[in-house]
PDB file of C-alpha atoms and ligand atoms in Angstrom:
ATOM      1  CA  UNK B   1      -1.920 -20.708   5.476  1.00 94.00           C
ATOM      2  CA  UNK B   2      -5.631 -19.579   5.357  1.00 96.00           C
ATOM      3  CA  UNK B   3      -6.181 -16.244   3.555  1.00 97.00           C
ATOM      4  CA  UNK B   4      -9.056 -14.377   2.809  1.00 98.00           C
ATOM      5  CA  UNK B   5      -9.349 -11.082   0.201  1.00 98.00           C
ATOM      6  CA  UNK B   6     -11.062  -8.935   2.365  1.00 98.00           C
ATOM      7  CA  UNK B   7     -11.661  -6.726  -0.609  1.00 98.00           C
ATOM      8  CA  UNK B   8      -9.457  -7.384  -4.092  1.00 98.00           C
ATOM      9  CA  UNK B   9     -10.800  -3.178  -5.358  1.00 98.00           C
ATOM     10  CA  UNK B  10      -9.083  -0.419  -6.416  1.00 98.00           C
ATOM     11  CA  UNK B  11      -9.354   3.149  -4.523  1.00 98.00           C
ATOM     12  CA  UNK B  12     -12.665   4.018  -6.158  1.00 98.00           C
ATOM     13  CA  UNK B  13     -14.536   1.487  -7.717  1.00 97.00           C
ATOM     14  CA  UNK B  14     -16.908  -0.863  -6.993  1.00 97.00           C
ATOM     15  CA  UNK B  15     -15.166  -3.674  -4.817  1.00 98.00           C
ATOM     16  CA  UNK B  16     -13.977  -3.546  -1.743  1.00 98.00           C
ATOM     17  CA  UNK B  17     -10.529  -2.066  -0.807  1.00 98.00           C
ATOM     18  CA  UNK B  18      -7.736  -4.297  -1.377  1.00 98.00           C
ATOM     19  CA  UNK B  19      -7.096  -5.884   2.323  1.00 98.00           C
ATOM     20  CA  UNK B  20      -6.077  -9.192   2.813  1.00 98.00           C
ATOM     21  CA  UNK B  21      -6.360 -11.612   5.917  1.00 98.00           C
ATOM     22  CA  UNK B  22      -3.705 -13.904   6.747  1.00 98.00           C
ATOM     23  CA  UNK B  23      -4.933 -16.925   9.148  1.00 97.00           C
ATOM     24  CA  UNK B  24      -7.022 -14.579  11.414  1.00 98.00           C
ATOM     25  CA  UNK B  25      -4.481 -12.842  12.435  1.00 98.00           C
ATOM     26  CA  UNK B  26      -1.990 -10.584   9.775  1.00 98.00           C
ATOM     27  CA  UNK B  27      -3.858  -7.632   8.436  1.00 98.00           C
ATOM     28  CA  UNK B  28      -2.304  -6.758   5.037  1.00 98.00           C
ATOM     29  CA  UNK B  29      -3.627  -2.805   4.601  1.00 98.00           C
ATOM     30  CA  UNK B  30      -6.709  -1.446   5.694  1.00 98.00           C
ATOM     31  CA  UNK B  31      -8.708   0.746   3.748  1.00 98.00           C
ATOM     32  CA  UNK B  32     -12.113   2.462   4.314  1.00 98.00           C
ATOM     33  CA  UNK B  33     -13.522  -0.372   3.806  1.00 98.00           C
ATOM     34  CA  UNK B  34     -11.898  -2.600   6.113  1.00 98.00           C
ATOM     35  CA  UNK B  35     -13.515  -3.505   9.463  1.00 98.00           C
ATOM     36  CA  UNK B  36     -16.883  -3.693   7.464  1.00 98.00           C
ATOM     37  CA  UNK B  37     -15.401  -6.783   5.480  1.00 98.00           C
ATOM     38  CA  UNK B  38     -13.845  -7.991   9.372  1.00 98.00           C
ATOM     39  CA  UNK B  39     -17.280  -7.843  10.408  1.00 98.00           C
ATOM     40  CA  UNK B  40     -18.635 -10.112   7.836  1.00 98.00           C
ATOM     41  CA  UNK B  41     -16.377 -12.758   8.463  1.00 97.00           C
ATOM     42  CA  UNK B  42     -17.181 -13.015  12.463  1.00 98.00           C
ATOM     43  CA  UNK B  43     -13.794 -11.642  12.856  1.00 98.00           C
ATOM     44  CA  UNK B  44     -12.585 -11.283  16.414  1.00 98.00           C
ATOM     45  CA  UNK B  45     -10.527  -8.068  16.430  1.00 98.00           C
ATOM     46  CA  UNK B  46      -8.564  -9.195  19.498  1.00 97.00           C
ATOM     47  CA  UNK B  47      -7.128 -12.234  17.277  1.00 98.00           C
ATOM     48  CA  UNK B  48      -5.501 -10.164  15.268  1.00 98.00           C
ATOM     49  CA  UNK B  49      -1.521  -9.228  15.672  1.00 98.00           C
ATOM     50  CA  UNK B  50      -0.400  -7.452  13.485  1.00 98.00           C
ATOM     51  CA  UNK B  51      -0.976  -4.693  10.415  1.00 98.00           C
ATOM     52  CA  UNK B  52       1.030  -3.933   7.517  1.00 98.00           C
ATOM     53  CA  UNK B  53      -0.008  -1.010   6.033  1.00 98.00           C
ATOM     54  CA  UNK B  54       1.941  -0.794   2.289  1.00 98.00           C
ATOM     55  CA  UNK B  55       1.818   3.188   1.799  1.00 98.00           C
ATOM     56  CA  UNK B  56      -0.396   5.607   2.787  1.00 98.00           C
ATOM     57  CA  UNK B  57      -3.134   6.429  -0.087  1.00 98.00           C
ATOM     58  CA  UNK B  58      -6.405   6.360   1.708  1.00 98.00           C
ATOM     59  CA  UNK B  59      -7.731   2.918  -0.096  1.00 98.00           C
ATOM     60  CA  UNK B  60      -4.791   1.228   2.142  1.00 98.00           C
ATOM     61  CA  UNK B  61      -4.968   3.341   5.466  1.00 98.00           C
ATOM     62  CA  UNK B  62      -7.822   5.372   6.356  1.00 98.00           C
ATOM     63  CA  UNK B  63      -9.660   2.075   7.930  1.00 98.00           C
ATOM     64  CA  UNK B  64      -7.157   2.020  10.584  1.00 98.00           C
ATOM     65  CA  UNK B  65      -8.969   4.319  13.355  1.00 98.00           C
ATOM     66  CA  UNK B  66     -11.870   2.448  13.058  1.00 98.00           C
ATOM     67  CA  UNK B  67      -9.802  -0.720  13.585  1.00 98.00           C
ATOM     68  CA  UNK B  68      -8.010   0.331  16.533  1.00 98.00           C
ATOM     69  CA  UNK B  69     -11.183   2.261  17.560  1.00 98.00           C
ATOM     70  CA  UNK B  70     -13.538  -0.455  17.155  1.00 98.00           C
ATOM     71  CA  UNK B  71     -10.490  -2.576  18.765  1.00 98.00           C
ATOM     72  CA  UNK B  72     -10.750  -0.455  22.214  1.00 98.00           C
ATOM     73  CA  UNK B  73     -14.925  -0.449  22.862  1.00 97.00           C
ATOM     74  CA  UNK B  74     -13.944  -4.320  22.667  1.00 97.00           C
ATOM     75  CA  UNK B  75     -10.888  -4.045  25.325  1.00 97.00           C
ATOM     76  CA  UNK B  76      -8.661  -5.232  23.704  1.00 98.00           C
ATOM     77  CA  UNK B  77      -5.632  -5.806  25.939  1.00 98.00           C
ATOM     78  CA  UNK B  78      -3.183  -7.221  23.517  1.00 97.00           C
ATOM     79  CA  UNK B  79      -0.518  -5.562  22.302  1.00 98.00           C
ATOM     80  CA  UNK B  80      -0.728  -5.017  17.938  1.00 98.00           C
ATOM     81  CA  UNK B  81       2.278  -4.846  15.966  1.00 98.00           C
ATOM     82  CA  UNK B  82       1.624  -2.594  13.229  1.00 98.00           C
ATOM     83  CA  UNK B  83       4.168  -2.125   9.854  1.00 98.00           C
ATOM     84  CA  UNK B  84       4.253   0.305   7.357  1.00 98.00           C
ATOM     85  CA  UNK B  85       6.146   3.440   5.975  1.00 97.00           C
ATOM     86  CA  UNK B  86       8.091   6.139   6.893  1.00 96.00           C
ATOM     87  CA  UNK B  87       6.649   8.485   9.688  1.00 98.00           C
ATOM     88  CA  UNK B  88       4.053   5.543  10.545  1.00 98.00           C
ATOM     89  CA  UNK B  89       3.732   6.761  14.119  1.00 98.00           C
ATOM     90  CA  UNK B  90       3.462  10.299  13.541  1.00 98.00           C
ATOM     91  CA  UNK B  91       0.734   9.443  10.678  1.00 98.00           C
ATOM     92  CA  UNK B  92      -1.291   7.195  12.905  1.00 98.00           C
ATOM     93  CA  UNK B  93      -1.119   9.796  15.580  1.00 98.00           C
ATOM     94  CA  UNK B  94      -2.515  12.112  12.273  1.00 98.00           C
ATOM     95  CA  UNK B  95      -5.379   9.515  11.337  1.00 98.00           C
ATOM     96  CA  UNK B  96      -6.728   9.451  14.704  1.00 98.00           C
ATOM     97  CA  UNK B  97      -6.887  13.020  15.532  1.00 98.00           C
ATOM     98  CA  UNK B  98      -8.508  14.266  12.418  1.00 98.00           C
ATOM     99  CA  UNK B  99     -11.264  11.159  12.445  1.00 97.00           C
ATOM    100  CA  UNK B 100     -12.084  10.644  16.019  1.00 97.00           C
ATOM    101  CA  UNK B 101      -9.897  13.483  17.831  1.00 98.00           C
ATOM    102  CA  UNK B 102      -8.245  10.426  19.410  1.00 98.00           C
ATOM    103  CA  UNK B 103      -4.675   9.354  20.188  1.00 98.00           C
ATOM    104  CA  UNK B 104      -2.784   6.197  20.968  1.00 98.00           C
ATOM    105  CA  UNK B 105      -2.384   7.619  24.299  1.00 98.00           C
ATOM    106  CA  UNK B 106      -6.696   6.770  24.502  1.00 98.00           C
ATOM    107  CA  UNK B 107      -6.251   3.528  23.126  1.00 98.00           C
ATOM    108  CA  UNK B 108      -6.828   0.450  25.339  1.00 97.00           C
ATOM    109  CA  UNK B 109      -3.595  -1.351  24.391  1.00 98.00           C
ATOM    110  CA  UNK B 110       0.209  -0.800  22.951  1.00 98.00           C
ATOM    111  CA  UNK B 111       0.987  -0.251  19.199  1.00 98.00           C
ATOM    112  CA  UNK B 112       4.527  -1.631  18.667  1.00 98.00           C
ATOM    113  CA  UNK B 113       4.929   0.371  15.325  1.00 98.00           C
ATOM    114  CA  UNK B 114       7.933  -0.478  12.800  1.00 98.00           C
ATOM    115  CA  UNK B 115       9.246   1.783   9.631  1.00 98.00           C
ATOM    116  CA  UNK B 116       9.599  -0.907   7.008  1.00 97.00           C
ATOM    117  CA  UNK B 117      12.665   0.885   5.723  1.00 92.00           C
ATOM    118  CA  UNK B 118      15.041   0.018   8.777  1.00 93.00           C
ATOM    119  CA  UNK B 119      14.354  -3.827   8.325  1.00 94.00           C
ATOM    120  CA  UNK B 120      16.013  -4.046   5.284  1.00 88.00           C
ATOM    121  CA  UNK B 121      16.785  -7.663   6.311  1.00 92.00           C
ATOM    122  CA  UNK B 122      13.106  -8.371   7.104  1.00 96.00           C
ATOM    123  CA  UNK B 123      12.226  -9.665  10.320  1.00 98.00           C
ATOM    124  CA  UNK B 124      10.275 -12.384  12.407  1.00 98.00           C
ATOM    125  CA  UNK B 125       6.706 -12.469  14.011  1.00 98.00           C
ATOM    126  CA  UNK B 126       6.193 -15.601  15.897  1.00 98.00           C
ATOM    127  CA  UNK B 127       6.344 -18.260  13.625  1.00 97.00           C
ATOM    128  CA  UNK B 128       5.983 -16.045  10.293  1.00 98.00           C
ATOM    129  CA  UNK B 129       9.095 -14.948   8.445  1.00 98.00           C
ATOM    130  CA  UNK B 130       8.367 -11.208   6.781  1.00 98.00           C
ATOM    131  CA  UNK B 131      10.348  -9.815   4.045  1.00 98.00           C
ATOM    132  CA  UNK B 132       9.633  -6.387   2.533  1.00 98.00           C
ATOM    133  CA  UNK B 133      10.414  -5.084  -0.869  1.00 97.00           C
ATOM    134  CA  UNK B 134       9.696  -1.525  -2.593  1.00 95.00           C
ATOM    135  CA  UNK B 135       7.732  -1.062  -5.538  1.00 95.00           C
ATOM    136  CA  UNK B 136       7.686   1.896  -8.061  1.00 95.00           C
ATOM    137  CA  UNK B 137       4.195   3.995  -6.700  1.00 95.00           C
ATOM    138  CA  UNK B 138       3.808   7.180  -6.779  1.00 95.00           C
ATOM    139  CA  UNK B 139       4.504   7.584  -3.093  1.00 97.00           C
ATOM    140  CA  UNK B 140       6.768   5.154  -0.627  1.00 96.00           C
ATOM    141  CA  UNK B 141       5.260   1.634  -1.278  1.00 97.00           C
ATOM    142  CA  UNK B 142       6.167  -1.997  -0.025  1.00 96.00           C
ATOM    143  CA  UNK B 143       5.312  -5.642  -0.884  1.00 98.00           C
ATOM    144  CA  UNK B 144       5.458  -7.707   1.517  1.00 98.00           C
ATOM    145  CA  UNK B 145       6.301 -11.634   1.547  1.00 98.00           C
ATOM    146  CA  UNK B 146       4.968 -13.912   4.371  1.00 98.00           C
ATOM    147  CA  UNK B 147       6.169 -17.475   5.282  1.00 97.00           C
ATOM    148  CA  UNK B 148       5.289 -19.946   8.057  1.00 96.00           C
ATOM    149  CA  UNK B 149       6.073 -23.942   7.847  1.00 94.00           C
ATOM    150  CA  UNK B 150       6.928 -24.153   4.113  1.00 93.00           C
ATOM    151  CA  UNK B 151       4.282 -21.648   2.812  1.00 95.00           C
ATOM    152  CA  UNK B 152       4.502 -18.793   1.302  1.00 96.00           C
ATOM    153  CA  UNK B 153       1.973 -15.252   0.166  1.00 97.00           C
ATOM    154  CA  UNK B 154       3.294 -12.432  -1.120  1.00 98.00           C
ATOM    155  CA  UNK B 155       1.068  -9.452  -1.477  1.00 98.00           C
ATOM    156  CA  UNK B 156       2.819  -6.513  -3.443  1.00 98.00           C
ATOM    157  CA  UNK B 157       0.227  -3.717  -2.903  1.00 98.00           C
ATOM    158  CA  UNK B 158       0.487  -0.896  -5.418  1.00 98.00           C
ATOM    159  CA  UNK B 159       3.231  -0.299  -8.085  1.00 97.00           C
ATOM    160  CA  UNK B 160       5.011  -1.730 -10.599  1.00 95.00           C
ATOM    161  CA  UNK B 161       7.127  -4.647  -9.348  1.00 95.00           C
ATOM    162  CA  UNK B 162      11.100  -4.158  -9.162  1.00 95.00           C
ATOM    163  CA  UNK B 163      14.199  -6.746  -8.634  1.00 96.00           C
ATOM    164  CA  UNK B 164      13.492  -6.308  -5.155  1.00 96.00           C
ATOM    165  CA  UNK B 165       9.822  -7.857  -5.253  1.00 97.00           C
ATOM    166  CA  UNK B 166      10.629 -10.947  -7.766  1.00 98.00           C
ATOM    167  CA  UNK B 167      13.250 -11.611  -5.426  1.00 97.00           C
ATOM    168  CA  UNK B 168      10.856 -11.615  -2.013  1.00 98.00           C
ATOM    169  CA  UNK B 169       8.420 -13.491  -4.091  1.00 98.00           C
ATOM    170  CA  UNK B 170      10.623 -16.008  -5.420  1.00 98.00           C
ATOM    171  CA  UNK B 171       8.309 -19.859  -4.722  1.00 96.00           C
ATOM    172  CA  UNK B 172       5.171 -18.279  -3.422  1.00 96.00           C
ATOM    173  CA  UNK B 173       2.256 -20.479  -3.429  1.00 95.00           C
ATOM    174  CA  UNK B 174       0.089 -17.601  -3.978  1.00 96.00           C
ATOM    175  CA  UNK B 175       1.355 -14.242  -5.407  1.00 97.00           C
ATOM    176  CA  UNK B 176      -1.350 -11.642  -4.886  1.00 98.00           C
ATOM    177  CA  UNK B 177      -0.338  -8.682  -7.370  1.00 98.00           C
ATOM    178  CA  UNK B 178      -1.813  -5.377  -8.180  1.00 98.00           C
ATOM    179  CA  UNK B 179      -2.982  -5.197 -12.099  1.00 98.00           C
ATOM    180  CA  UNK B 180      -4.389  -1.908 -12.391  1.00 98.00           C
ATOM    181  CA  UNK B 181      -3.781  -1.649 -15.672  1.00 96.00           C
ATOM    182  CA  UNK B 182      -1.453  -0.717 -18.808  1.00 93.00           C
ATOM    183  CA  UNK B 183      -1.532   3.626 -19.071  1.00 90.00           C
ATOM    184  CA  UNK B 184      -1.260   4.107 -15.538  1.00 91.00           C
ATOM    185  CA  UNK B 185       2.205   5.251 -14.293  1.00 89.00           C
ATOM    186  CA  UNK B 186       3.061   3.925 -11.040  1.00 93.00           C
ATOM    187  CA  UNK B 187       0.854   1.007 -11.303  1.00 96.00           C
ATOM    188  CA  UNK B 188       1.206  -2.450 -12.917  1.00 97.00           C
ATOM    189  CA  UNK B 189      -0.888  -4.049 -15.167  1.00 98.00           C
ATOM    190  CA  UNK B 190      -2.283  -8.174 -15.853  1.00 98.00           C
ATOM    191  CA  UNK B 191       0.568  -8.584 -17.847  1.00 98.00           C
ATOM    192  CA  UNK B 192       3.270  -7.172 -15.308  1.00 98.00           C
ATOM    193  CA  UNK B 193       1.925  -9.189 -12.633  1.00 98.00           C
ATOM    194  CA  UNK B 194       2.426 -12.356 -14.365  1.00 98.00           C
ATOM    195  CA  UNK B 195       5.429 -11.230 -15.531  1.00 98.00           C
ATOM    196  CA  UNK B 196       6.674 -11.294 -11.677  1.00 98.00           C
ATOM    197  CA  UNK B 197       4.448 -14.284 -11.435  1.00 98.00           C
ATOM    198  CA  UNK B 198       6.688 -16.296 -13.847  1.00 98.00           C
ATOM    199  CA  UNK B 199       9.850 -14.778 -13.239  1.00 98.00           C
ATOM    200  CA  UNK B 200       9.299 -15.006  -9.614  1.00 98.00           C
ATOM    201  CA  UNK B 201       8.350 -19.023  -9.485  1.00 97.00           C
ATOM    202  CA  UNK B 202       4.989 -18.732  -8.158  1.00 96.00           C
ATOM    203  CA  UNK B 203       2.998 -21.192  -8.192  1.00 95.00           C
ATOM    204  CA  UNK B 204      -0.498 -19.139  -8.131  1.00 96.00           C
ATOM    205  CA  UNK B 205      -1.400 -15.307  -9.215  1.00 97.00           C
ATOM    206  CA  UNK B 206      -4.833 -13.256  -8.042  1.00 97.00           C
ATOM    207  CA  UNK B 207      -4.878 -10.297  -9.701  1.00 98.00           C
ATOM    208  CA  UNK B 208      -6.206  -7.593  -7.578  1.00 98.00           C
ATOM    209  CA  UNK B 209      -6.680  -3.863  -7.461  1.00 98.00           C
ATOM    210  CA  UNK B 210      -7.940  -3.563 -11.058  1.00 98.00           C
ATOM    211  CA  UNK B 211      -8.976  -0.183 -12.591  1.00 98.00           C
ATOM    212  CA  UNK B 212     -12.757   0.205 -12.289  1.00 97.00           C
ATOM    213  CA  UNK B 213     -11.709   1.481 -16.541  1.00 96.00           C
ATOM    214  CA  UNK B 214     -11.273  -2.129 -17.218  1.00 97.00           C
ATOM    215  CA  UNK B 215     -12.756  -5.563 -17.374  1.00 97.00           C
ATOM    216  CA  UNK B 216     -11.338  -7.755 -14.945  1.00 97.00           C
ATOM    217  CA  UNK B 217     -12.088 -10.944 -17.515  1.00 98.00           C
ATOM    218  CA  UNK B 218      -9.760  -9.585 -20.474  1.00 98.00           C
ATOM    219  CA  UNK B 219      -6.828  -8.798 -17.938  1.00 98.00           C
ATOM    220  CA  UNK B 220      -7.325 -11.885 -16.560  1.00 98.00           C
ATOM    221  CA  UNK B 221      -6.920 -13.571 -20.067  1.00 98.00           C
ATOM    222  CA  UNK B 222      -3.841 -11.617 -20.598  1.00 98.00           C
ATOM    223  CA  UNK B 223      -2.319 -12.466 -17.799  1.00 98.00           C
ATOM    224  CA  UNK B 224      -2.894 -16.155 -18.198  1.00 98.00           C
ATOM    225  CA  UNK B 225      -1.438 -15.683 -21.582  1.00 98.00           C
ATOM    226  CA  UNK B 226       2.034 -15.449 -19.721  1.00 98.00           C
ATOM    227  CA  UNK B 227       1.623 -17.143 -16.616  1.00 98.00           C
ATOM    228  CA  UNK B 228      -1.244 -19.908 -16.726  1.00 97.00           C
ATOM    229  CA  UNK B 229      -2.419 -20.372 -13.069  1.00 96.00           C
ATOM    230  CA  UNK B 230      -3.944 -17.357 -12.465  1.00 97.00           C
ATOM    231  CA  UNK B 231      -7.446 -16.152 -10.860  1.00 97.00           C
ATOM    232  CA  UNK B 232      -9.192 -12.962 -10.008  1.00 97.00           C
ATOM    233  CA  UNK B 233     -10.337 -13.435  -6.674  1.00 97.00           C
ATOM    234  CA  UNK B 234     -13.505 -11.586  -5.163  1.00 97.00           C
ATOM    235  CA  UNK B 235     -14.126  -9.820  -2.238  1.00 98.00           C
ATOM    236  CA  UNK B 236     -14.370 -12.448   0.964  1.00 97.00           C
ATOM    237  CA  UNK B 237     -12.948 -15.076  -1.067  1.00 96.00           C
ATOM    238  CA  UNK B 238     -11.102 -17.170   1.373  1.00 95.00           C
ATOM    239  CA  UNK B 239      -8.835 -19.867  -0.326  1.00 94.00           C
ATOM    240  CA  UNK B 240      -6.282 -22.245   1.483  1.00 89.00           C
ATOM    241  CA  UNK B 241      -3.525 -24.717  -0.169  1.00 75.00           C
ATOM    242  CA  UNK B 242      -6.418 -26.772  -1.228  1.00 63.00           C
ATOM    243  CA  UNK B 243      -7.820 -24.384  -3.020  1.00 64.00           C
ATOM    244  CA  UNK B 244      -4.378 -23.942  -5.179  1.00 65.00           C
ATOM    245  CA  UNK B 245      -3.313 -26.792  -6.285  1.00 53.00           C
TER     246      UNK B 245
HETATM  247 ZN1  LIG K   1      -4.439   1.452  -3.839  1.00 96.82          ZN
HETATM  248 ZN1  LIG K   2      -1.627   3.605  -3.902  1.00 96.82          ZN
END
């Protein structure tokens, strides 16, 4: 599994939204911020299949007309799967018309769009096994846990981690974990995220999505009080197995 941090920021600071890459061709969230970091890494738009979007705060969706925009002047034929929340279609439908006065009707291609909720089981795309979990964010907010050929990433956008998400991240190579920091409710921290790191059996932790309030070195120290192997990664950082271990 190739992955590359897109953007490892918080909402509104001075990184890139968090948005993550999964071998060319998962998109995990897409913020404002988004296609700009696709464009810097040569990214063919067509290659990607599929979008999770976690929850809908801005810093995780409001890239997505661009994308699918951006997506059409190319003609793009390909059907894109995209996951997310409750009322995804309707809110896509939302996104569109208020940026662009656009519908999916307009685009050049399908959306197959599925409610996170109703696959309680998780599901399958192609060769990648996908397992959800909910967090504790201020609005409706999933993790999500990807494996393909005895790999595994799990990403758990915003919120505090529940049983739920050290379950779906149990043996992750890489654990990529919101820290925003201790204070916040609704958010974790560096020391929550290798909390789940260690309790989970992860092998790595990137802390992402820290507050633009604090310095990314000291969390980082704190988390690596509890749970050794971990990095902050920076925005277009790609890393690979080799990378981890
Ligand atoms: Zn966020
Ligand atoms: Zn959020």
């Amino acid at each position: 599994m190739i992955l590359t941090f897109l953007g490892v920021g918080e909402a509104f600071g001075q990184f890139a939204n968090t948005s993550i890459l999964v071998d060319g061709k998962l998109l995990l969230d897409c913020g404002p911020h988004t296609l700009l970091q696709l464009r810097k890494q040569q990214q063919d738009l067509k290659e990607i299949e599929l979008v999770f979007l976690s929850h809908f705060h801005g810093d995780h969706t409001l890239g997505l007309p661009a994308l699918l925009l951006a997506s059409r002047e190319e003609n793009r034929e390909e059907e894109l799967k995209i996951f997310g929340p409750s009322g995804l279609r309707e809110k896509i439908e939302d996104l569109l018309e208020i940026s662009y006065r656009k519908s999916i009707e307009d685009l050049s291609f399908e959306l197959d769009t599925f409610e996170v909720p109703d696959l309680k089981e998780g599901t399958t795309h192609k060769d990648y096994k996908l397992e959800f979990a909910q967090t504790t964010h201020s609005i409706e907010c999933c993790s999500i846990a990807i494996s393909k050929n005895g790999e595994k990433m799990t990403y758990t956008s915003d919120g505090a981690p529940t049983e739920d998400t050290v379950s779906i991240a149990s043996d992750s190579n890489i654990l990529i974990a919101e820290a925003y920091g201790e204070g916040f409710s609704g958010h974790s921290s560096a020391v929550k995220a290798a909390e789940l790191a260690f309790r989970s059996h992860s092998k790595s932790l990137a802390l992402v999505h820290i507050s633009r309030t604090k310095n990314g070195a000291e969390e980082l120290e704190k988390a690596k009080r509890i749970f050794k192997n971990s990095f902050l990664p920076t925005d277009s950082l790609t890393v690979s197995k080799t990378f981890l271990f």
